[in-house]
PDB file of C-alpha atoms and ligand atoms in Angstrom:
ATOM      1  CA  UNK A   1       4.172  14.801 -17.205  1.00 89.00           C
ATOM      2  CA  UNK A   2       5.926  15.110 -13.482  1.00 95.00           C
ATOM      3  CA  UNK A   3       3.475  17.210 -11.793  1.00 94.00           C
ATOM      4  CA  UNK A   4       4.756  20.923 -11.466  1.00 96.00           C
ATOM      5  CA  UNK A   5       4.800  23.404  -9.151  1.00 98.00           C
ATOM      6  CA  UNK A   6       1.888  25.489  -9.431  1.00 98.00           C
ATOM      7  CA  UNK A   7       1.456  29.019  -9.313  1.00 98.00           C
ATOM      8  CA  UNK A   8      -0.948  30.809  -6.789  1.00 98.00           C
ATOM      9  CA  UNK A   9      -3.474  31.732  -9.149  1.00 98.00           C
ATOM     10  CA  UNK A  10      -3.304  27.646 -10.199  1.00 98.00           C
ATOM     11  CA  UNK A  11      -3.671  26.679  -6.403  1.00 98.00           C
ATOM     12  CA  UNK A  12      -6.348  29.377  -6.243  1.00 98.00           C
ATOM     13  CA  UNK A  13      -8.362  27.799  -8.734  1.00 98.00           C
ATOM     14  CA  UNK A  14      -7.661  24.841  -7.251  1.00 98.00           C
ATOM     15  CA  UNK A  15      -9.097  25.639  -3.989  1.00 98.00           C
ATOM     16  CA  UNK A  16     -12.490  26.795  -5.833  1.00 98.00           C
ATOM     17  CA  UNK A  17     -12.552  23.396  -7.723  1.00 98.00           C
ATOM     18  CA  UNK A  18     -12.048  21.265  -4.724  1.00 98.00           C
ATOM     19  CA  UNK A  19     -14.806  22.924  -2.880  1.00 98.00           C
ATOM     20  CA  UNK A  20     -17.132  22.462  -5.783  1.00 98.00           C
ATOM     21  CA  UNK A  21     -15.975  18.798  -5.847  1.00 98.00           C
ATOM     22  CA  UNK A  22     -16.489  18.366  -2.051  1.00 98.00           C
ATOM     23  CA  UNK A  23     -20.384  19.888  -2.120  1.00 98.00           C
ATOM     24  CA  UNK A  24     -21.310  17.895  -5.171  1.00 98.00           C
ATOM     25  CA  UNK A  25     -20.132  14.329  -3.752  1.00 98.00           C
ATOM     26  CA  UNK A  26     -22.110  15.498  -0.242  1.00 98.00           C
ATOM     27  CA  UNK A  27     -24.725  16.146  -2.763  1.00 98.00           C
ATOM     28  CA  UNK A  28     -24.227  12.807  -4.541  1.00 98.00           C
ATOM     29  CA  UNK A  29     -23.898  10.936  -0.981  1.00 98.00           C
ATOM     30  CA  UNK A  30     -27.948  12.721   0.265  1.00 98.00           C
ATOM     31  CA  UNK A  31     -29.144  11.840  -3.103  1.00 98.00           C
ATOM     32  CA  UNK A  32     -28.262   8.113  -2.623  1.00 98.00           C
ATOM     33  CA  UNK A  33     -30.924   6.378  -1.433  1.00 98.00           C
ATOM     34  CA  UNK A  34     -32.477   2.953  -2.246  1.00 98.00           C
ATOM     35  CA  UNK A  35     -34.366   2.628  -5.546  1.00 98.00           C
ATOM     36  CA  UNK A  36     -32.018   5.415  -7.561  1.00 98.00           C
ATOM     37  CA  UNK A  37     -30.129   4.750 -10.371  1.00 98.00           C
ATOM     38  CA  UNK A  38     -26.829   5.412 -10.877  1.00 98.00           C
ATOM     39  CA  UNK A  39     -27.251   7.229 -13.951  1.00 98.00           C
ATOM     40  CA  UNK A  40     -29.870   9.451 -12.019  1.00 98.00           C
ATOM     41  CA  UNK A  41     -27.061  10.435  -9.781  1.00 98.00           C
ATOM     42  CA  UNK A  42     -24.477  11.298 -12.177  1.00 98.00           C
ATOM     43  CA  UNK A  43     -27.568  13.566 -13.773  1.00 98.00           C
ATOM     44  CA  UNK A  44     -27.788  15.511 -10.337  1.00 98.00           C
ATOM     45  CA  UNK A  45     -23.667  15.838 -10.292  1.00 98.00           C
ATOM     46  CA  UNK A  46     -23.852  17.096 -13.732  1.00 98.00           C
ATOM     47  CA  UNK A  47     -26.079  19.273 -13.564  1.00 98.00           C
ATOM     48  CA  UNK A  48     -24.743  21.079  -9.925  1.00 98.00           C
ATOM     49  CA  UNK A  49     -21.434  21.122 -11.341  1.00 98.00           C
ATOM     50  CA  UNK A  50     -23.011  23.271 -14.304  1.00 98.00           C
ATOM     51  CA  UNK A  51     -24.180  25.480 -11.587  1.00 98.00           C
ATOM     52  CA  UNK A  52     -22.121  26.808 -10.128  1.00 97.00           C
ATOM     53  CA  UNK A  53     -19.506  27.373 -13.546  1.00 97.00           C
ATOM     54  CA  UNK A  54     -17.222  24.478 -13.133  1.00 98.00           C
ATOM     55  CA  UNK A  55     -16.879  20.909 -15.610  1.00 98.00           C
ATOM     56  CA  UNK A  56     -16.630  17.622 -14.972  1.00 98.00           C
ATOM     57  CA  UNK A  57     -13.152  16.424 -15.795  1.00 98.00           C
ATOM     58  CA  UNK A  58     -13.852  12.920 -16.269  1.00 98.00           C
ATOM     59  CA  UNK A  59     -16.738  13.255 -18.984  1.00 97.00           C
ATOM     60  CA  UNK A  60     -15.100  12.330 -22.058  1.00 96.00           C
ATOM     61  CA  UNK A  61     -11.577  11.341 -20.302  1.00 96.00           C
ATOM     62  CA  UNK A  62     -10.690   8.660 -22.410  1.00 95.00           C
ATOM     63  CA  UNK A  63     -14.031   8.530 -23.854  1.00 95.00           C
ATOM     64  CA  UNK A  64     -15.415   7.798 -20.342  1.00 97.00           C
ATOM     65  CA  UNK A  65     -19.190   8.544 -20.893  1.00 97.00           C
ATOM     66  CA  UNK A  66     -20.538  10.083 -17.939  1.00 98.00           C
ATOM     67  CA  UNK A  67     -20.006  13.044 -15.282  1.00 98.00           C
ATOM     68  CA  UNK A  68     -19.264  10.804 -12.015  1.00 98.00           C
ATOM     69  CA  UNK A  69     -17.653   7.001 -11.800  1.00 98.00           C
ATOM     70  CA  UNK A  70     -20.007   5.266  -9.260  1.00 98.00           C
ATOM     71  CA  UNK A  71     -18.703   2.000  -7.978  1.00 98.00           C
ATOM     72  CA  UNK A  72     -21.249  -0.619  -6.164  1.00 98.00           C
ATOM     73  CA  UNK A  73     -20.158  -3.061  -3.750  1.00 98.00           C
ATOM     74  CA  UNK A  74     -17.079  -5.404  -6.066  1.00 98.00           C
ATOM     75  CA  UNK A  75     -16.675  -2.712  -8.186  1.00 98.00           C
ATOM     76  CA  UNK A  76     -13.547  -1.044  -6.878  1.00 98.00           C
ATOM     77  CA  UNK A  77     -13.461   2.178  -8.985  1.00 98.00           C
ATOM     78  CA  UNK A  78     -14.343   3.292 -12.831  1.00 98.00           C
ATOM     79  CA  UNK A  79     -18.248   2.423 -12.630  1.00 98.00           C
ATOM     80  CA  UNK A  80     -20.003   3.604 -15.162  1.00 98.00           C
ATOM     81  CA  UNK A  81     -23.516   5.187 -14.035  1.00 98.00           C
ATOM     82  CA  UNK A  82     -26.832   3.319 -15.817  1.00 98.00           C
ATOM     83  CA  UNK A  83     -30.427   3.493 -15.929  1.00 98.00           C
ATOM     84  CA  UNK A  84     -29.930  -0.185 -14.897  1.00 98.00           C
ATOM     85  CA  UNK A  85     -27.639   0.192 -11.604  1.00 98.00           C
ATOM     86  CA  UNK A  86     -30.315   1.015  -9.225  1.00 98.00           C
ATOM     87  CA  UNK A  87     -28.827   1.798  -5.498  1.00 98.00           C
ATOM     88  CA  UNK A  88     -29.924  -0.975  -2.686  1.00 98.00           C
ATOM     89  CA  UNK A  89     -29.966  -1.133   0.755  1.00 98.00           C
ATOM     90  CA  UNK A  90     -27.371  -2.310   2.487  1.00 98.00           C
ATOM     91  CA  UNK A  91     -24.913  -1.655  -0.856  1.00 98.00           C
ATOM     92  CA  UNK A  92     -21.922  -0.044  -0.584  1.00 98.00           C
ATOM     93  CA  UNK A  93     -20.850   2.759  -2.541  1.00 98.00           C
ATOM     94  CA  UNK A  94     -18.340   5.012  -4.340  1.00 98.00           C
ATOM     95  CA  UNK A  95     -18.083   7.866  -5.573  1.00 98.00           C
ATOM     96  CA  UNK A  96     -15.129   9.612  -7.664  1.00 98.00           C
ATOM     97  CA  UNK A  97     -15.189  12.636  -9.057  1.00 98.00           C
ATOM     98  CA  UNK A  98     -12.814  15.279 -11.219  1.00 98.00           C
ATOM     99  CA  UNK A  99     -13.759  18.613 -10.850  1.00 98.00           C
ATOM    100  CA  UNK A 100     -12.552  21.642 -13.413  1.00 98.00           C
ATOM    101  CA  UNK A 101     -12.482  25.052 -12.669  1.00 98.00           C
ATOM    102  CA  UNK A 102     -10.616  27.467 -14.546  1.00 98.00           C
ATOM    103  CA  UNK A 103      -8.328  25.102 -16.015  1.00 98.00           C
ATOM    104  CA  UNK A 104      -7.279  23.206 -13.004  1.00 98.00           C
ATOM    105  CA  UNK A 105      -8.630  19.818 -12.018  1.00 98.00           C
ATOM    106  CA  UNK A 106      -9.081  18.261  -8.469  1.00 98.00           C
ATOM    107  CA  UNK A 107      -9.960  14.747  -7.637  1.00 98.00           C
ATOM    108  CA  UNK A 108     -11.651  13.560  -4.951  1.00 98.00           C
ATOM    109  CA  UNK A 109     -14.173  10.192  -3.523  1.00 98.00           C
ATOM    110  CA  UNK A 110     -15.888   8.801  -0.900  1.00 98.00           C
ATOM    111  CA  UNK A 111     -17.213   5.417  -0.032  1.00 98.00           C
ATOM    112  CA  UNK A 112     -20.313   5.248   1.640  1.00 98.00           C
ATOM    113  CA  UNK A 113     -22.898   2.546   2.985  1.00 98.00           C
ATOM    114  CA  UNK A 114     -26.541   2.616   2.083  1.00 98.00           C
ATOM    115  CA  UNK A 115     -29.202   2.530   4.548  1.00 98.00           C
ATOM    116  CA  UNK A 116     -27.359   0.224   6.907  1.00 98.00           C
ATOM    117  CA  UNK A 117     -25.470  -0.421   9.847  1.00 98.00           C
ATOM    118  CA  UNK A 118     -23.530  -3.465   9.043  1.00 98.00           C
ATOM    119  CA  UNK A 119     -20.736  -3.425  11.216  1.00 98.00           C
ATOM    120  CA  UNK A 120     -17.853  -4.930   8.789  1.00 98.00           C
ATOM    121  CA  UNK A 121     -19.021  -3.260   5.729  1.00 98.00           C
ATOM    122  CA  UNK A 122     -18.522   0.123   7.955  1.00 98.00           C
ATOM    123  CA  UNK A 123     -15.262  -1.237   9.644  1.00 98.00           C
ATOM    124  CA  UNK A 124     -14.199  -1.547   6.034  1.00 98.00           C
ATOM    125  CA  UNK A 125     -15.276   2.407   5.049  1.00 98.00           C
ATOM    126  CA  UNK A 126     -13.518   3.591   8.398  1.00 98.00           C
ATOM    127  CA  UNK A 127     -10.058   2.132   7.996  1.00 98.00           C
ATOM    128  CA  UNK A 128     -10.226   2.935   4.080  1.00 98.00           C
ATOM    129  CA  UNK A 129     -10.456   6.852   5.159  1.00 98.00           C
ATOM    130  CA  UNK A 130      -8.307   6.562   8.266  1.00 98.00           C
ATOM    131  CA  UNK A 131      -5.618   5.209   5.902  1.00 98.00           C
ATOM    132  CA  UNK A 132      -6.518   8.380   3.359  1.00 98.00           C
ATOM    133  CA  UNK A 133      -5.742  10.581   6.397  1.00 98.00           C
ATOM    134  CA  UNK A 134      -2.667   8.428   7.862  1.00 98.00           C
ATOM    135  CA  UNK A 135      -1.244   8.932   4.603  1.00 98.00           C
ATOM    136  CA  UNK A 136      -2.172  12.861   4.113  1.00 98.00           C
ATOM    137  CA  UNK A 137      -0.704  13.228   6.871  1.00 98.00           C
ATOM    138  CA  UNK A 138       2.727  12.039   6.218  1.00 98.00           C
ATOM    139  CA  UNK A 139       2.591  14.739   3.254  1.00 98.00           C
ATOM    140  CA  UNK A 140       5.215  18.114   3.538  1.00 98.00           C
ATOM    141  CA  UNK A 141       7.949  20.153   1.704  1.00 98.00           C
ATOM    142  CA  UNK A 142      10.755  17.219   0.665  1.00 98.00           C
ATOM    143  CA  UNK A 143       8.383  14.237   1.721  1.00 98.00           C
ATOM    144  CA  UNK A 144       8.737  10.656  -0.626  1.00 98.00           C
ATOM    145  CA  UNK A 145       6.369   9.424  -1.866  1.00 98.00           C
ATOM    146  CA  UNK A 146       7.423   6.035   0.270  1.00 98.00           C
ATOM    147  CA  UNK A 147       6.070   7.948   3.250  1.00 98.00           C
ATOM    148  CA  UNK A 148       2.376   8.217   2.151  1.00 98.00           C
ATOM    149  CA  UNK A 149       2.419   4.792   0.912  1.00 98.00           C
ATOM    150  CA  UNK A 150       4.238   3.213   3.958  1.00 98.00           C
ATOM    151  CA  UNK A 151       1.588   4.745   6.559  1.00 98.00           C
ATOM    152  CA  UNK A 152      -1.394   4.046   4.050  1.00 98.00           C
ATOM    153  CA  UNK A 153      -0.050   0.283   4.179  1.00 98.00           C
ATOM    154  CA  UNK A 154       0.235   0.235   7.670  1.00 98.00           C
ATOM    155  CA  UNK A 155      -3.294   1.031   8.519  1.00 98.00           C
ATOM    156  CA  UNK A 156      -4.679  -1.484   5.922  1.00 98.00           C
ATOM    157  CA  UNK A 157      -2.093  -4.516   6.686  1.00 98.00           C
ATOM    158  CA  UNK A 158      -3.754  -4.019  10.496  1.00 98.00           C
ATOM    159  CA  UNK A 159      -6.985  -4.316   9.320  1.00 98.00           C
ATOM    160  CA  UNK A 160      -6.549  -7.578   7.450  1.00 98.00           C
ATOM    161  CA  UNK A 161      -7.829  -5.482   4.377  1.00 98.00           C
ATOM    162  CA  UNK A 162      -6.656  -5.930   0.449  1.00 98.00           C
ATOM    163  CA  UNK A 163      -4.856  -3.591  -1.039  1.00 98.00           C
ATOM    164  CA  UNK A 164      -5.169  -2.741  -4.341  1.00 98.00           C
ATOM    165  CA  UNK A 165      -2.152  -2.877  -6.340  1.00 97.00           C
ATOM    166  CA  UNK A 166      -3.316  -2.163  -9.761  1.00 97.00           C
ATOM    167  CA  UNK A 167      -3.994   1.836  -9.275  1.00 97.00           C
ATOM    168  CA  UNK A 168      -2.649   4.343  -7.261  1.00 98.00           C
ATOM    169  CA  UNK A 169      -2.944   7.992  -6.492  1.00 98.00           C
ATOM    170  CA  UNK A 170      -1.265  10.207  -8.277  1.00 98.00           C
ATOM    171  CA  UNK A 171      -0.376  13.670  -8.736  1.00 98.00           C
ATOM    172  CA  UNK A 172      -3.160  15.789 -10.439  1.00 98.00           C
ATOM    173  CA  UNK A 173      -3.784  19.787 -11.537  1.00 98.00           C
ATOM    174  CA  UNK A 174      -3.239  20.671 -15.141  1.00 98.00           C
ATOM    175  CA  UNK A 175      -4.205  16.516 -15.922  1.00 98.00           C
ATOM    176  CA  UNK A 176      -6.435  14.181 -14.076  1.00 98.00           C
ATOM    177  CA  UNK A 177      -3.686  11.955 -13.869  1.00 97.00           C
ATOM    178  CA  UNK A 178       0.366  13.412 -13.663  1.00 98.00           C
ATOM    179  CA  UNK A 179       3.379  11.601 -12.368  1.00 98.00           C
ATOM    180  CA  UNK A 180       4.552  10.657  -9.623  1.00 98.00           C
ATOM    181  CA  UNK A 181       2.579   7.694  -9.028  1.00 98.00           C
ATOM    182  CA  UNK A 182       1.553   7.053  -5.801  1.00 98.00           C
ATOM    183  CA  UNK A 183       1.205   3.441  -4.601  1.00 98.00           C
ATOM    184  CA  UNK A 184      -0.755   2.704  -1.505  1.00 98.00           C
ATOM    185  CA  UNK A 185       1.830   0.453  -0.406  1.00 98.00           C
ATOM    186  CA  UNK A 186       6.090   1.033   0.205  1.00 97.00           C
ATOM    187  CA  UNK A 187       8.564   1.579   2.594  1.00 98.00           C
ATOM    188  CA  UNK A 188       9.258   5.392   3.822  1.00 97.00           C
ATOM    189  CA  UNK A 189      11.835   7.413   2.855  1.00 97.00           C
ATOM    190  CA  UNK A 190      12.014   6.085  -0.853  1.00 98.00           C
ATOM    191  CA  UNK A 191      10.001   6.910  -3.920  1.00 97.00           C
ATOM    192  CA  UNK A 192       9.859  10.439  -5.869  1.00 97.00           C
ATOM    193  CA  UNK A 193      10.577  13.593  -3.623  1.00 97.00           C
ATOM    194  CA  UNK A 194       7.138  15.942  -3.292  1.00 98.00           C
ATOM    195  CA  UNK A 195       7.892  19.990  -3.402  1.00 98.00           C
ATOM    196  CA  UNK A 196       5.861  22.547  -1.985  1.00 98.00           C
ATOM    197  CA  UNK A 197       3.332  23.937  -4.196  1.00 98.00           C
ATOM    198  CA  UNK A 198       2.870  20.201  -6.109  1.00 98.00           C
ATOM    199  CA  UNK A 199      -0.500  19.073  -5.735  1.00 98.00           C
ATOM    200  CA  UNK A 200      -1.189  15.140  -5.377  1.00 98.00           C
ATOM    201  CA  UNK A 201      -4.601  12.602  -5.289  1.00 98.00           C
ATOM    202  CA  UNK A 202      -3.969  10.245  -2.237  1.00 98.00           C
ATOM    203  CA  UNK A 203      -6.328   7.344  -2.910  1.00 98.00           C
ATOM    204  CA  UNK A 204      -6.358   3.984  -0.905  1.00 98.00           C
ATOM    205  CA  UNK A 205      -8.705   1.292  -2.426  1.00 98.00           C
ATOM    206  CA  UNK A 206      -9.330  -1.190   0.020  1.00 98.00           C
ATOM    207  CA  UNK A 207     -10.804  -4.877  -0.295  1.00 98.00           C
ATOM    208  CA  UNK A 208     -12.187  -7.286   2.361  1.00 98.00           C
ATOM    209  CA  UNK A 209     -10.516 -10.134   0.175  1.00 98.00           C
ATOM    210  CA  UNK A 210      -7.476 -10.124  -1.549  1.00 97.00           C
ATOM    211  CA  UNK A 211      -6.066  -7.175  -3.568  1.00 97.00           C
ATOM    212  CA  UNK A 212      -6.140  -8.731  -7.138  1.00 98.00           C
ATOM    213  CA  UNK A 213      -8.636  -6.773  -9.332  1.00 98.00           C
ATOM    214  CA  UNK A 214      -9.750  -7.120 -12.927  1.00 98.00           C
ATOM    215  CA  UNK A 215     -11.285  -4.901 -15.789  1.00 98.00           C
ATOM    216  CA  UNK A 216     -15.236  -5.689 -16.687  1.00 97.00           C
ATOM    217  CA  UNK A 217     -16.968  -6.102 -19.797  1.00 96.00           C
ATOM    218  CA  UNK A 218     -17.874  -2.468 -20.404  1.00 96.00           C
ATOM    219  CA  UNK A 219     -13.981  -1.852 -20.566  1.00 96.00           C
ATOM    220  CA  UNK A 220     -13.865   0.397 -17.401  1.00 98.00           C
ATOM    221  CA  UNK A 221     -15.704  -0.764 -14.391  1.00 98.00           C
ATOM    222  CA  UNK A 222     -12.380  -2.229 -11.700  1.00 98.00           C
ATOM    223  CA  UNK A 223     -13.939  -5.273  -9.796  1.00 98.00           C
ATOM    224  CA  UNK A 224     -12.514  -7.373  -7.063  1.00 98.00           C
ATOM    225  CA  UNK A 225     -11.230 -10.721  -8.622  1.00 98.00           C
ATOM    226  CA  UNK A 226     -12.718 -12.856  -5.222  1.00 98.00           C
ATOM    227  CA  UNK A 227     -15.923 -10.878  -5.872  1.00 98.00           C
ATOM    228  CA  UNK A 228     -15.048  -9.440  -1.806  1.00 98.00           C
ATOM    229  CA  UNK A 229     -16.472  -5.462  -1.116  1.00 98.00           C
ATOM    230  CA  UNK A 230     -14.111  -2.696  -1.472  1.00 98.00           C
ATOM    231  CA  UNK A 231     -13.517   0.895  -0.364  1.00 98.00           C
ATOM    232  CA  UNK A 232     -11.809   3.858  -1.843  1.00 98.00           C
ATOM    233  CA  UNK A 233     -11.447   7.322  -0.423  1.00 98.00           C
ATOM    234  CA  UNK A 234      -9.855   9.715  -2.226  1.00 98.00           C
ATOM    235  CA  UNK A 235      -8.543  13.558  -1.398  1.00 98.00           C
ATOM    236  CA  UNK A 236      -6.452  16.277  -3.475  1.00 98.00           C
ATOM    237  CA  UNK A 237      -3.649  17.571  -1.360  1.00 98.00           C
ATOM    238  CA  UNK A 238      -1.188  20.660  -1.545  1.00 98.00           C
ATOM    239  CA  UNK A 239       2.625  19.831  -0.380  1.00 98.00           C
ATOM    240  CA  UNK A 240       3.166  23.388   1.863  1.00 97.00           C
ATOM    241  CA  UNK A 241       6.520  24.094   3.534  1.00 94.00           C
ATOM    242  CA  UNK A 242       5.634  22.475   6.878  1.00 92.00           C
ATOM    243  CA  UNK A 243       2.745  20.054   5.426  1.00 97.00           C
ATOM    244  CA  UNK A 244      -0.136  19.871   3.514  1.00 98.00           C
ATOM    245  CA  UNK A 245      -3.468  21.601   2.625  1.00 98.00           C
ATOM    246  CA  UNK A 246      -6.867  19.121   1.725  1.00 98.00           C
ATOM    247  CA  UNK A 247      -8.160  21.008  -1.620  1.00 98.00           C
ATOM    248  CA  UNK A 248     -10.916  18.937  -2.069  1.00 98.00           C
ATOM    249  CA  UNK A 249     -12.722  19.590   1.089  1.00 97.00           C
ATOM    250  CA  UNK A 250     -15.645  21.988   1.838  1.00 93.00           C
ATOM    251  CA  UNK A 251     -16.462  24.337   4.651  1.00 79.00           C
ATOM    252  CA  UNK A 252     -20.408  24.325   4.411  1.00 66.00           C
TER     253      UNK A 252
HETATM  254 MG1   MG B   1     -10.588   9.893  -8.403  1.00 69.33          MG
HETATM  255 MG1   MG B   2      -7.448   9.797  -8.712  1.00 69.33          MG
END
């Protein structure tokens, strides 16, 4: 399904659900320290998305078994959380989450570095949002989706970083995943046309190797083929008349 236009009440609930999604991954990010598992912190998501009356849209998603995907160092995206993933120093990682709140679903992760201040690994997290924001940024009424891919490349190519080829953002609201795709990679002005009142996931995954990525053996979990660290930031957007509105951010 082509993402559609959504109504005001849809973009309402929207705005509630990204919030929600934004506190619980600041939540998530506080909780992170050395010695916790992974499954522990999908526990505290759960249960704070409960709270305050909204689901987790990725629990049960294809049968995907938990509340959060947390990705550790490698692992690009789709981690699954486990008693047996226990959070290190110096470790980098991810967190993506799908929010729902009355119906509508927002998207959103962050990338972050445990109890360190390696200067690459944070190099790496720093250019992997800056090309998130380069390529919100390129985002209005009659925008391609070439344009958000183009500027997101841009950033990256600079950098000397990966980019992943195998996913892409995507546009997002009444599914976790609707069409258009949207590569992290392109040329501007080409690719699908964005309308206002469409809502999109932008979401550059980043590598400090090369950008070819494979599927573990629990079926899910994305890992860098080189075995090199990776980055992904992720942010639900609204197309406007003259730009763009961030869903998935909060203001406390
Ligand atoms: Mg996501
Ligand atoms: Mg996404």
């Amino acid at each position: 399904m082509y993402t559609r236009v959504k109504t005001d009440k849809e973009i309402a609930a929207m705005r509630v659900a990204g919030k929600i999604c934004a506190d619980v991954l600041k939540l998530v990010k506080n909780s992170a320290v050395p010695g916790i598992s992974t499954k522990e912190l999908s526990e505290i998501a759960a249960k704070e998305i409960k709270s305050l009356g909204a689901k987790a849209s990725f629990l049960g998603y294809k049968d995907f078994p938990e509340a959060i995907c947390i990705s550790l160092n490698d692992e690009v995206v789709h981690g699954i959380p486990s008693k047996d993933k226990i959070i290190k120093k110096g470790d980098i990682a991810s967190f993506d989450l799908g929010v729902t709140y009355d119906g509508m679903i927002v998207d959103s992760a962050i990338s972050c570095l445990i109890n360190s201040k390696d200067k690459e690994k944070l190099l790496l997290l720093e250019k992997t949002e800056l090309s998130l924001m380069e390529g919100i940024h390129q985002i209005k009424h009659n925008c391609r989706v070439g344009d958000i891919g183009s500027a997101i490349q841009k950033i990256l190519d600079r950098a000397k970083y990966g980019i992943v080829r195998d996913l892409v953002g995507h546009g997002v609201g009444h599914a976790v995943h609707e069409e258009p795709n949207i590569p992290n990679y392109g040329y501007g002005n080409s690719g699908p046309l964005l309308k206002k009142g469409m809502t999109v996931a932008i979401e550059p995954m980043a590598t400090m190797g090369d950008h070819e990525v494979f599927v573990g053996s629990d079926g899910w979990t994305i890992k860098t083929r080189d075995g090199s660290l990776s980055a992904h930031y992720e942010h639900t957007v609204l197309v406007t008349d003259d730009g763009h509105e961030v869903l998935t951010i909060s203001d406390s």
